[in-house]
Amino acid sequence: MYSASLRITLKNILYIHPKNKKWIRQVKAGIRIKIMGALFLIALLTFSVTLYYSLSGMRRFMNSAIQYGERIGRQFTGDLREAVLKRASDDLKRSAADQAYIISQLTDTGSSPEKAVQQVASMRKNESVLLVTADGKFIAGQDAWQQTPGSTDFPAQLREALRQQTGILRLDGGRKKYLTASAAVPGHDWKVMVFRSEGLVMKDVIRLENLLENERKAGADFLDGYITGTIPFYIGISLVILILLLLLGYFLAKQLTRPISTLMRRAKIMGDGHLERKIHLHTGDELEQLADSFNRMADDLTQYIRSRDEAVRDRQRVESELKAAAEIQTAMLPGKFPAFPDRSDIDVRAVMKPAREVGGDLYDFLLIDPHHLFFVIGDVAGKGMPAALFMATAKTLMRGFAKNQLSPAAIFHRTNNYLADENDACMFITAFCGILDTRTGDVVCCNAGHNPPIRLATDGNCTYLRPPAGFPLGPFPQEKEGFYTEIRFRLTPGETLVLYTDGVTEALDEQKNQFGEGRLTLALSAAPPAVSPLKDTLNETLKILHGFTGNAPQSDDITILMVQYRKASADSSAD
């Protein structure tokens, strides 16, 4: 059967039946055309990308060089402008002081202020002269001022110029700029104000700036034209190389297709089931590798059964390891019952049935001291090995914190923060824990998102406790100590506290119906503690649950923990 199946497989993969030599020639010609076309497209794409990025790089380099030169030019002209402006301001200060002295001498010899200003102004062709009082009133030169462009708001600007002593004065909203300086006239309560056009002072700098801008534009145009002119050259070189590549591709394709007919004939023979007839090609290229691949494929198919047997053995080894992991997990949970054979005040029974080899449910109980019993049940989100490892960590933490005599809320708070640290998978566990005082029956408990527990009376009457739901353990750390809330109640002698996971209430039958909380209370009432031992109550509950699910596969881990308070400890009165 194996050889027939192998022969059919090989024939479907390898069998080619050319009817004549013309068909073989057509196949080889098609291969040559495809190879040449592929080489042409690859070469065309390569040169297109190279040309594009080369030209883009040249343009980026050109723009960077021009921008660098422009920054240097701006820095140079800026420094030059500041130097020229400083020199002109200093010169204007000296001119104002000189003209104030001359006006003082002329007026002292009997000349009127207007005539003195005119004489002084005639000596400076590029300057305007005003003679004003200290509070900004005209004395002489107002005619020349009114002829100055942009001088409509003289009084305010005059006061500003008198206050600044020297600087750039903007006239009529800044349409024209003037450099101004003022100097006191010796022997009089007057001031001379001298104005000089900034454009006249800066004409050489402006000419240099225009020259640099024109040179920048000319350089950009030259480089752009140079790059544009090189495009035809690159295209011509690319076409020549493409033609050479096509010729090379033709000869390579011809050399490549020569052994193809040999490969097809040998493949047909192997496809007919003659595995011993290997394909022998010594071309030193991919065709030889292809022939070797066909030969290896035949050998691999021959070894298929052997590999399959090895896979079966590997699967059995994995199952054995999972079985060992399940035994280890079972050993981690308390499994010796009765748990406290030398005590008559309490009894504890528990069972955990994983849905897979290992599960994510947990239960635990231990005596913190002779009078306080700690108990906990939990359900990790998920199943399998990750849930089992997370369960083992949570159980170890809670048991350790309980031995330190922490309260249930403190146990959950610290366990949550330890689990949240480095919990990259964001796994979490719902849990319910409590501490029973065996002297009084008082219970202090705390819920972390788990199913509500059941108080089972001696007559079989069941009552659900509804504590605050709480937040599951593990996903997020909580800094606030009072994040988890405790509740307190008292068990009467003979009363049992039943804890369970959602695998009990959500167990499905063959019609996908859930077992539910109602059936659970009925199952617990079938063997009440007053009539049967706690062991029988647990076994009867499991029997009813399994009868409900029937042959339906178990969908989740099933865990039940029962804690029965029988009577007060013998030394309760002493305490």
Coordinates of C-alpha atoms in Angstrom, one line a residue:
M1 CA 0.0 0.0 0.0
Y2 CA 2.8 2.4 0.9
S3 CA 4.7 1.8 -2.4
A4 CA 1.5 2.3 -4.4
S5 CA 0.8 5.6 -2.6
L6 CA 4.3 6.7 -3.1
R7 CA 4.2 5.9 -6.8
I8 CA 1.0 7.9 -7.2
T9 CA 2.5 10.8 -5.4
L10 CA 5.7 10.8 -7.4
K11 CA 3.7 10.5 -10.7
N12 CA 1.5 13.5 -9.8
I13 CA 4.5 15.6 -8.9
L14 CA 7.1 14.6 -11.6
Y15 CA 5.2 13.0 -14.5
I16 CA 5.5 15.1 -17.7
H17 CA 4.6 13.4 -21.0
P18 CA 6.0 15.4 -24.0
K19 CA 4.5 14.0 -27.2
N20 CA 7.2 15.1 -29.6
K21 CA 10.4 17.1 -29.9
K22 CA 8.6 20.2 -31.1
W23 CA 6.8 20.5 -27.8
I24 CA 10.2 20.2 -25.9
R25 CA 11.6 23.0 -28.1
Q26 CA 8.6 25.2 -27.3
V27 CA 9.2 24.6 -23.6
K28 CA 12.9 25.5 -23.9
A29 CA 12.1 28.6 -26.0
G30 CA 9.5 29.7 -23.4
I31 CA 12.1 29.3 -20.6
R32 CA 14.6 31.3 -22.6
I33 CA 12.1 34.1 -23.2
K34 CA 11.2 34.2 -19.5
I35 CA 14.8 34.3 -18.4
M36 CA 15.6 37.1 -20.8
G37 CA 12.5 39.0 -19.9
A38 CA 13.3 38.7 -16.2
L39 CA 16.8 39.9 -16.7
F40 CA 15.6 42.8 -18.8
L41 CA 13.0 43.8 -16.1
I42 CA 15.5 43.5 -13.3
A43 CA 18.2 45.5 -15.2
L44 CA 15.7 48.1 -16.2
L45 CA 14.4 48.5 -12.6
T46 CA 17.9 48.6 -11.2
F47 CA 19.1 51.3 -13.6
S48 CA 15.9 53.3 -13.2
V49 CA 16.2 53.2 -9.4
T50 CA 20.0 54.0 -9.6
L51 CA 19.4 56.9 -12.0
Y52 CA 16.6 58.3 -9.9
Y53 CA 18.5 58.2 -6.7
S54 CA 21.7 59.5 -8.3
L55 CA 19.9 62.5 -9.7
S56 CA 18.0 63.1 -6.5
G57 CA 21.3 62.9 -4.6
M58 CA 22.9 65.4 -6.9
R59 CA 20.0 67.8 -6.5
R60 CA 20.1 67.4 -2.7
F61 CA 23.8 68.1 -2.7
M62 CA 23.3 71.1 -4.9
N63 CA 20.5 72.5 -2.7
S64 CA 22.6 71.9 0.4
A65 CA 25.6 73.7 -1.1
I66 CA 23.5 76.7 -2.2
Q67 CA 21.8 76.9 1.2
Y68 CA 25.2 76.8 3.0
G69 CA 26.5 79.5 0.7
E70 CA 23.4 81.6 1.3
R71 CA 23.8 81.2 5.1
I72 CA 27.5 82.3 4.9
G73 CA 26.5 85.3 2.7
R74 CA 23.7 86.3 5.2
Q75 CA 26.1 86.1 8.1
F76 CA 28.7 88.2 6.2
T77 CA 26.3 90.9 5.1
G78 CA 24.7 91.0 8.5
D79 CA 28.1 91.6 10.2
L80 CA 28.9 94.2 7.5
R81 CA 25.6 95.9 8.0
E82 CA 26.1 96.1 11.8
A83 CA 29.6 97.5 11.3
V84 CA 28.5 100.1 8.7
L85 CA 25.5 101.1 10.9
K86 CA 27.8 101.5 14.0
R87 CA 30.2 103.6 12.0
A88 CA 27.5 105.8 10.6
S89 CA 25.9 106.3 14.0
D90 CA 29.2 107.4 15.5
D91 CA 29.8 109.7 12.6
L92 CA 26.3 111.2 13.0
K93 CA 26.9 111.8 16.7
R94 CA 30.1 113.7 15.9
S95 CA 28.3 115.7 13.1
A96 CA 25.5 116.6 15.6
A97 CA 28.0 117.9 18.1
D98 CA 29.9 119.9 15.5
Q99 CA 26.8 121.5 14.1
A100 CA 25.5 122.3 17.6
Y101 CA 28.8 124.1 18.2
I102 CA 28.7 126.0 14.9
I103 CA 25.1 127.1 15.5
S104 CA 26.1 128.3 19.0
Q105 CA 28.9 130.4 17.5
L106 CA 26.7 131.8 14.7
T107 CA 23.8 132.8 17.0
D108 CA 26.3 134.3 19.5
T109 CA 27.6 136.6 16.6
G110 CA 24.1 137.8 15.9
S111 CA 22.7 135.3 13.3
S112 CA 19.2 134.2 13.7
P113 CA 18.5 130.5 14.5
E114 CA 16.9 130.0 11.0
K115 CA 19.9 131.4 9.2
A116 CA 22.3 129.5 11.4
V117 CA 20.5 126.2 10.6
Q118 CA 20.5 127.0 6.9
Q119 CA 24.2 127.7 6.9
V120 CA 24.9 124.5 8.7
A121 CA 22.6 122.4 6.5
S122 CA 24.2 123.7 3.4
M123 CA 27.5 122.2 4.5
R124 CA 26.0 118.7 4.7
K125 CA 24.3 117.6 1.5
N126 CA 23.0 114.3 2.8
E127 CA 21.7 115.4 6.1
S128 CA 18.6 117.3 7.5
V129 CA 19.0 119.6 10.4
L130 CA 16.4 120.6 13.0
L131 CA 16.7 123.0 15.9
V132 CA 14.3 122.3 18.7
T133 CA 13.8 123.0 22.3
A134 CA 14.3 120.4 25.0
D135 CA 10.5 119.7 25.1
G136 CA 10.3 119.1 21.3
K137 CA 9.1 122.5 20.0
F138 CA 10.4 123.7 16.6
I139 CA 12.9 126.6 16.5
A140 CA 14.3 126.3 13.0
G141 CA 14.5 123.7 10.1
Q142 CA 10.8 122.7 10.2
D143 CA 10.5 123.4 6.4
A144 CA 13.2 120.8 5.6
W145 CA 11.5 118.4 8.0
Q146 CA 8.1 118.7 6.4
Q147 CA 9.7 118.0 3.0
T148 CA 11.1 114.7 4.4
P149 CA 9.0 111.6 3.3
G150 CA 7.0 110.0 6.1
S151 CA 7.2 113.0 8.5
T152 CA 3.6 113.4 9.3
D153 CA 3.8 112.3 13.0
F154 CA 6.7 114.6 14.0
P155 CA 6.0 115.5 17.6
A156 CA 5.8 111.9 18.9
Q157 CA 8.8 110.7 16.8
L158 CA 10.7 113.9 17.9
R159 CA 10.2 113.1 21.5
E160 CA 11.3 109.5 21.0
A161 CA 14.5 110.7 19.1
L162 CA 15.2 113.2 21.9
R163 CA 14.9 110.4 24.4
Q164 CA 17.1 107.9 22.5
Q165 CA 19.8 110.5 21.6
T166 CA 20.8 108.4 18.6
G167 CA 19.4 105.4 16.7
I168 CA 17.2 104.4 13.8
L169 CA 14.0 106.4 13.5
R170 CA 11.1 104.9 11.5
L171 CA 8.9 107.5 9.8
D172 CA 5.3 107.0 8.7
G173 CA 4.9 103.3 9.7
G174 CA 8.4 102.3 8.6
R175 CA 8.2 103.2 4.9
K176 CA 11.6 104.9 5.1
K177 CA 14.2 104.7 7.8
Y178 CA 16.5 107.4 9.0
L179 CA 19.5 107.5 11.3
T180 CA 19.2 110.4 13.8
A181 CA 21.4 111.9 16.5
S182 CA 21.0 114.9 18.7
A183 CA 23.3 117.3 20.6
A184 CA 22.8 120.2 23.0
V185 CA 23.7 123.7 21.7
P186 CA 26.2 125.2 24.1
G187 CA 24.9 128.3 25.8
H188 CA 21.3 127.7 24.9
D189 CA 18.4 125.5 25.9
W190 CA 18.3 124.1 22.4
K191 CA 19.1 120.8 20.8
V192 CA 20.3 120.1 17.3
M193 CA 18.8 117.0 15.6
V194 CA 20.6 115.6 12.5
F195 CA 18.9 113.1 10.2
R196 CA 20.6 110.9 7.6
S197 CA 18.8 108.4 5.2
E198 CA 19.7 104.8 6.2
G199 CA 19.3 103.7 2.6
L200 CA 22.0 106.1 1.6
V201 CA 24.3 104.9 4.4
M202 CA 23.6 101.2 3.5
K203 CA 23.6 101.5 -0.3
D204 CA 26.9 99.6 -0.6
V205 CA 25.7 96.8 1.7
I206 CA 22.4 96.6 -0.2
R207 CA 24.3 96.4 -3.5
L208 CA 26.5 93.5 -2.1
E209 CA 23.4 91.7 -0.9
N210 CA 21.7 91.9 -4.3
L211 CA 25.0 90.8 -5.9
L212 CA 25.1 87.7 -3.7
E213 CA 21.4 86.8 -4.4
N214 CA 22.0 87.1 -8.1
E215 CA 25.1 84.9 -7.9
R216 CA 23.1 82.3 -5.8
K217 CA 20.3 82.2 -8.5
A218 CA 22.9 81.9 -11.3
G219 CA 24.7 79.1 -9.5
A220 CA 21.4 77.2 -8.9
D221 CA 20.4 77.6 -12.6
F222 CA 23.8 76.4 -13.7
L223 CA 23.8 73.3 -11.5
D224 CA 20.2 72.5 -12.5
G225 CA 21.1 72.8 -16.1
Y226 CA 24.1 70.6 -15.6
I227 CA 22.1 67.9 -14.0
T228 CA 19.4 68.0 -16.6
G229 CA 22.0 67.8 -19.3
T230 CA 23.5 64.6 -17.9
I231 CA 20.2 62.7 -18.1
P232 CA 20.5 61.8 -21.8
F233 CA 24.1 60.5 -21.1
Y234 CA 22.9 58.3 -18.3
I235 CA 20.0 57.0 -20.4
G236 CA 22.3 56.2 -23.3
I237 CA 24.7 54.3 -21.0
S238 CA 21.8 52.4 -19.5
L239 CA 20.5 51.3 -22.9
V240 CA 23.9 50.0 -23.9
I241 CA 24.2 48.0 -20.7
L242 CA 20.7 46.7 -21.1
I243 CA 21.5 45.4 -24.6
L244 CA 24.6 43.7 -23.4
L245 CA 22.6 42.1 -20.6
L246 CA 20.0 40.8 -23.0
L247 CA 22.7 39.2 -25.1
L248 CA 24.3 37.7 -22.0
G249 CA 20.9 36.5 -20.9
Y250 CA 20.3 34.8 -24.2
F251 CA 23.5 32.7 -24.0
L252 CA 22.8 31.9 -20.4
A253 CA 19.3 30.7 -21.1
K254 CA 20.5 28.6 -24.0
Q255 CA 23.1 27.0 -21.7
L256 CA 20.5 26.5 -19.0
T257 CA 17.8 24.8 -21.1
R258 CA 20.1 22.2 -22.5
P259 CA 19.9 19.8 -19.5
I260 CA 16.1 20.5 -19.1
S261 CA 15.0 17.7 -21.5
T262 CA 17.3 15.3 -19.5
L263 CA 15.7 16.4 -16.3
M264 CA 12.1 15.9 -17.7
R265 CA 12.9 12.4 -19.0
R266 CA 14.4 11.3 -15.7
A267 CA 11.6 12.8 -13.7
K268 CA 9.0 10.9 -15.8
I269 CA 10.8 7.7 -15.0
M270 CA 10.8 8.4 -11.2
G271 CA 7.2 9.4 -11.5
D272 CA 6.4 6.0 -12.7
G273 CA 7.6 4.6 -9.4
H274 CA 11.2 3.6 -10.2
L275 CA 12.8 5.2 -7.2
E276 CA 16.1 3.4 -7.9
R277 CA 16.5 5.4 -11.1
K278 CA 18.1 8.5 -9.9
I279 CA 18.5 11.7 -11.9
H280 CA 22.2 12.4 -12.6
L281 CA 23.0 15.9 -13.8
H282 CA 26.4 17.6 -13.5
T283 CA 25.8 21.1 -14.6
G284 CA 27.1 22.8 -11.5
D285 CA 24.1 25.1 -11.3
E286 CA 20.5 25.2 -10.0
L287 CA 19.4 22.4 -12.3
E288 CA 21.8 20.1 -10.7
Q289 CA 20.5 21.2 -7.3
L290 CA 16.9 20.5 -8.6
A291 CA 17.9 17.0 -9.7
D292 CA 19.4 16.4 -6.3
S293 CA 16.2 17.7 -4.7
F294 CA 14.2 15.1 -6.7
N295 CA 16.5 12.4 -5.5
R296 CA 16.3 13.6 -1.9
M297 CA 12.5 13.8 -2.2
A298 CA 12.4 10.1 -3.2
D299 CA 14.7 9.2 -0.2
D300 CA 12.6 11.3 2.1
L301 CA 9.4 9.6 1.1
T302 CA 11.1 6.3 1.7
Q303 CA 11.9 7.4 5.2
Y304 CA 8.4 8.7 5.9
I305 CA 7.2 5.7 7.8
R306 CA 10.4 5.6 9.9
S307 CA 9.9 9.3 10.7
R308 CA 6.3 8.7 11.6
D309 CA 7.3 6.0 14.0
E310 CA 9.7 8.4 15.6
A311 CA 7.0 11.0 15.9
V312 CA 4.8 8.5 17.7
R313 CA 7.5 7.8 20.1
D314 CA 8.1 11.5 20.7
R315 CA 4.4 12.0 21.3
Q316 CA 4.4 9.2 23.8
R317 CA 7.4 10.7 25.6
V318 CA 5.6 14.1 25.8
E319 CA 2.5 12.4 27.2
S320 CA 4.7 10.7 29.8
E321 CA 6.3 14.0 30.8
L322 CA 2.8 15.6 31.1
K323 CA 1.7 12.7 33.2
A324 CA 4.7 13.3 35.5
A325 CA 3.8 17.0 35.6
A326 CA 0.2 16.0 36.6
E327 CA 1.6 13.8 39.3
I328 CA 3.8 16.6 40.6
Q329 CA 0.8 19.1 40.5
T330 CA -1.3 16.6 42.4
A331 CA 1.4 16.1 45.0
M332 CA 1.5 19.9 45.5
L333 CA -2.1 19.9 46.6
P334 CA -3.2 18.4 50.0
G335 CA -4.4 14.9 49.1
K336 CA -4.4 12.9 52.4
F337 CA -7.8 12.6 53.9
P338 CA -9.0 12.9 56.5
A339 CA -6.7 15.9 56.7
F340 CA -6.8 16.1 60.5
P341 CA -7.5 12.6 61.9
D342 CA -6.6 13.6 65.4
R343 CA -9.1 16.5 65.6
S344 CA -12.8 16.2 66.1
D345 CA -13.6 19.9 65.8
I346 CA -13.0 20.3 62.0
D347 CA -13.0 18.2 58.8
V348 CA -11.8 19.1 55.4
R349 CA -12.4 17.3 52.1
A350 CA -11.3 18.4 48.6
V351 CA -10.9 17.2 45.0
M352 CA -9.4 18.6 41.8
K353 CA -9.9 17.0 38.4
P354 CA -8.1 18.9 35.6
A355 CA -9.6 19.1 32.1
R356 CA -6.2 18.3 30.6
E357 CA -3.1 16.5 31.9
V358 CA -2.4 19.5 34.1
G359 CA -4.8 22.3 35.2
G360 CA -5.0 25.8 36.6
D361 CA -7.3 25.2 39.6
L362 CA -5.9 25.1 43.1
Y363 CA -7.0 24.5 46.7
D364 CA -5.1 24.5 49.9
F365 CA -5.6 24.5 53.6
L366 CA -3.3 24.4 56.7
L367 CA -3.4 25.1 60.4
I368 CA -1.8 28.5 61.1
D369 CA -1.8 27.7 64.8
P370 CA -3.8 25.1 66.8
H371 CA -6.9 27.3 66.7
H372 CA -6.9 28.8 63.2
L373 CA -7.4 27.0 59.9
F374 CA -6.5 28.8 56.6
F375 CA -8.2 27.6 53.4
V376 CA -8.2 28.9 49.8
I377 CA -9.5 27.9 46.4
G378 CA -8.5 29.5 43.1
D379 CA -9.0 29.3 39.3
V380 CA -6.3 30.5 36.9
A381 CA -7.6 32.0 33.6
G382 CA -6.7 29.3 31.0
K383 CA -5.7 25.7 31.1
G384 CA -2.6 23.6 30.5
M385 CA 1.0 24.0 31.5
P386 CA 1.0 27.9 31.7
A387 CA -2.0 27.9 34.0
A388 CA -0.4 25.1 36.1
L389 CA 2.8 27.0 36.6
F390 CA 0.9 30.2 37.5
M391 CA -1.2 28.2 39.9
A392 CA 1.8 26.8 41.6
T393 CA 3.3 30.2 42.1
A394 CA 0.1 31.6 43.5
K395 CA -0.4 28.7 45.9
T396 CA 3.1 29.0 47.2
L397 CA 2.7 32.7 47.8
M398 CA -0.6 32.4 49.6
R399 CA 0.6 29.5 51.8
G400 CA 3.7 31.5 52.8
F401 CA 1.7 34.7 53.6
A402 CA -0.8 32.6 55.6
K403 CA 2.0 31.1 57.7
N404 CA 3.0 34.7 58.6
Q405 CA -0.5 35.1 60.2
L406 CA -1.7 37.8 57.8
S407 CA -5.3 38.5 57.3
P408 CA -7.1 37.2 54.2
A409 CA -7.2 40.7 52.6
A410 CA -3.5 41.2 53.3
I411 CA -2.7 37.7 51.8
F412 CA -4.6 38.6 48.6
H413 CA -3.0 42.1 48.4
R414 CA 0.6 40.8 48.7
T415 CA -0.1 37.8 46.4
N416 CA -1.6 40.1 43.8
N417 CA 1.5 42.5 43.8
Y418 CA 4.0 39.6 43.6
L419 CA 2.1 38.0 40.7
A420 CA 1.7 41.3 38.9
D421 CA 5.5 41.8 38.9
E422 CA 6.9 40.6 35.5
N423 CA 3.5 39.2 34.5
D424 CA 4.0 40.0 30.8
A425 CA 1.3 37.5 29.7
C426 CA -1.2 39.3 31.9
M427 CA -2.5 36.1 33.5
F428 CA -4.8 36.2 36.5
I429 CA -6.4 34.0 39.0
T430 CA -9.7 34.3 40.8
A431 CA -9.6 33.1 44.4
F432 CA -11.5 32.9 47.7
C433 CA -9.8 32.4 51.0
G434 CA -10.7 32.5 54.7
I435 CA -9.5 31.8 58.2
L436 CA -11.7 29.6 60.5
D437 CA -11.4 30.0 64.3
T438 CA -11.9 26.4 65.5
R439 CA -12.8 27.6 69.0
T440 CA -15.9 29.7 68.0
G441 CA -16.7 28.9 64.3
D442 CA -16.0 32.5 63.3
V443 CA -14.8 32.9 59.7
V444 CA -12.9 35.9 58.2
C445 CA -12.9 35.6 54.4
C446 CA -12.1 37.6 51.3
N447 CA -13.1 37.2 47.7
A448 CA -10.9 38.0 44.6
G449 CA -13.4 37.7 41.8
H450 CA -14.3 34.0 42.6
N451 CA -17.6 32.2 42.6
P452 CA -19.7 32.7 45.7
P453 CA -19.3 30.0 48.4
I454 CA -22.2 28.0 49.8
R455 CA -23.1 27.5 53.5
L456 CA -24.4 23.9 53.8
A457 CA -26.4 23.3 56.9
T458 CA -26.6 19.9 58.6
D459 CA -30.1 19.3 57.2
G460 CA -28.9 19.9 53.6
N461 CA -30.2 23.5 53.3
C462 CA -27.9 25.6 51.1
T463 CA -27.4 29.3 51.2
Y464 CA -25.1 31.3 48.9
L465 CA -22.8 33.9 50.4
R466 CA -22.6 37.1 48.4
P467 CA -19.4 38.8 49.5
P468 CA -18.0 41.7 47.5
A469 CA -16.8 40.4 44.1
G470 CA -13.3 41.8 44.5
F471 CA -10.6 42.0 41.7
P472 CA -8.7 38.9 40.4
L473 CA -5.1 38.4 41.4
G474 CA -2.2 39.1 39.1
P475 CA -2.9 41.5 36.2
F476 CA -2.2 44.8 38.0
P477 CA -0.4 45.8 41.2
Q478 CA -2.4 47.6 43.8
E479 CA -0.7 50.1 46.2
K480 CA -3.7 50.7 48.5
E481 CA -3.8 48.3 51.4
G482 CA -7.6 48.2 51.7
F483 CA -8.2 47.2 48.1
Y484 CA -9.7 43.8 49.1
T485 CA -12.6 43.6 51.4
E486 CA -13.2 41.1 54.2
I487 CA -16.4 39.7 55.5
R488 CA -17.1 37.9 58.8
F489 CA -19.7 35.3 59.8
R490 CA -20.0 32.4 62.2
L491 CA -20.5 28.7 61.3
T492 CA -22.7 26.7 63.6
P493 CA -21.5 23.2 64.7
G494 CA -22.0 20.8 61.9
E495 CA -22.3 23.5 59.2
T496 CA -20.1 23.2 56.1
L497 CA -18.6 25.9 53.9
V498 CA -18.4 24.7 50.3
L499 CA -16.0 26.3 47.8
Y500 CA -15.9 25.4 44.2
T501 CA -14.6 26.7 40.8
D502 CA -16.6 27.6 37.7
G503 CA -15.8 24.2 36.2
V504 CA -18.5 22.8 38.4
T505 CA -21.4 25.2 37.7
E506 CA -20.4 25.6 34.0
A507 CA -20.0 21.9 33.3
L508 CA -21.8 21.0 30.1
D509 CA -23.8 18.0 29.1
E510 CA -24.0 16.6 25.6
Q511 CA -26.7 19.2 24.7
K512 CA -24.4 22.1 25.9
N513 CA -26.5 22.8 29.0
Q514 CA -24.7 24.0 32.1
F515 CA -24.9 22.3 35.5
G516 CA -25.7 25.6 37.2
E517 CA -25.9 26.8 40.8
G518 CA -29.3 25.2 41.3
R519 CA -28.3 21.7 40.5
L520 CA -25.2 22.2 42.6
T521 CA -27.3 23.0 45.7
L522 CA -29.5 20.0 45.0
A523 CA -26.5 17.7 44.7
L524 CA -25.1 18.9 48.0
S525 CA -28.5 18.3 49.7
A526 CA -28.6 14.7 48.4
A527 CA -26.2 13.6 51.2
P528 CA -26.4 16.2 54.0
P529 CA -23.7 16.3 56.7
A530 CA -26.2 15.3 59.4
V531 CA -26.9 12.0 57.7
S532 CA -23.5 11.2 55.9
P533 CA -19.9 11.9 56.6
L534 CA -18.4 14.9 54.7
K535 CA -16.6 12.4 52.4
D536 CA -19.9 10.9 51.2
T537 CA -21.3 14.4 50.6
L538 CA -18.4 15.2 48.3
N539 CA -18.6 11.8 46.5
E540 CA -22.3 12.1 46.0
T541 CA -21.9 15.6 44.6
L542 CA -19.3 14.4 42.1
K543 CA -21.5 11.4 41.2
I544 CA -24.4 13.6 40.3
L545 CA -22.2 16.0 38.4
H546 CA -20.7 13.2 36.3
G547 CA -24.2 11.8 35.7
F548 CA -25.3 15.1 34.3
T549 CA -22.3 15.6 31.9
G550 CA -22.5 12.0 30.6
N551 CA -20.1 11.4 27.7
A552 CA -19.6 15.1 27.1
P553 CA -15.9 16.0 27.2
Q554 CA -14.8 17.9 30.3
S555 CA -14.5 21.6 29.3
D556 CA -12.8 23.0 32.4
D557 CA -11.0 22.0 35.6
I558 CA -13.4 20.8 38.4
T559 CA -12.4 21.7 42.0
I560 CA -14.4 21.4 45.2
L561 CA -13.3 22.3 48.7
M562 CA -15.4 21.6 51.8
V563 CA -14.6 22.9 55.3
Q564 CA -16.8 21.6 58.1
Y565 CA -17.0 23.1 61.6
R566 CA -18.1 20.3 63.9
K567 CA -17.8 21.7 67.3
A568 CA -15.7 24.1 69.4
S569 CA -12.2 23.1 70.4
A570 CA -11.8 21.4 73.7
D571 CA -9.7 24.3 75.1
S572 CA -11.8 27.1 73.7
S573 CA -13.1 28.0 77.1
A574 CA -9.5 28.3 78.4
D575 CA -8.7 30.8 75.7

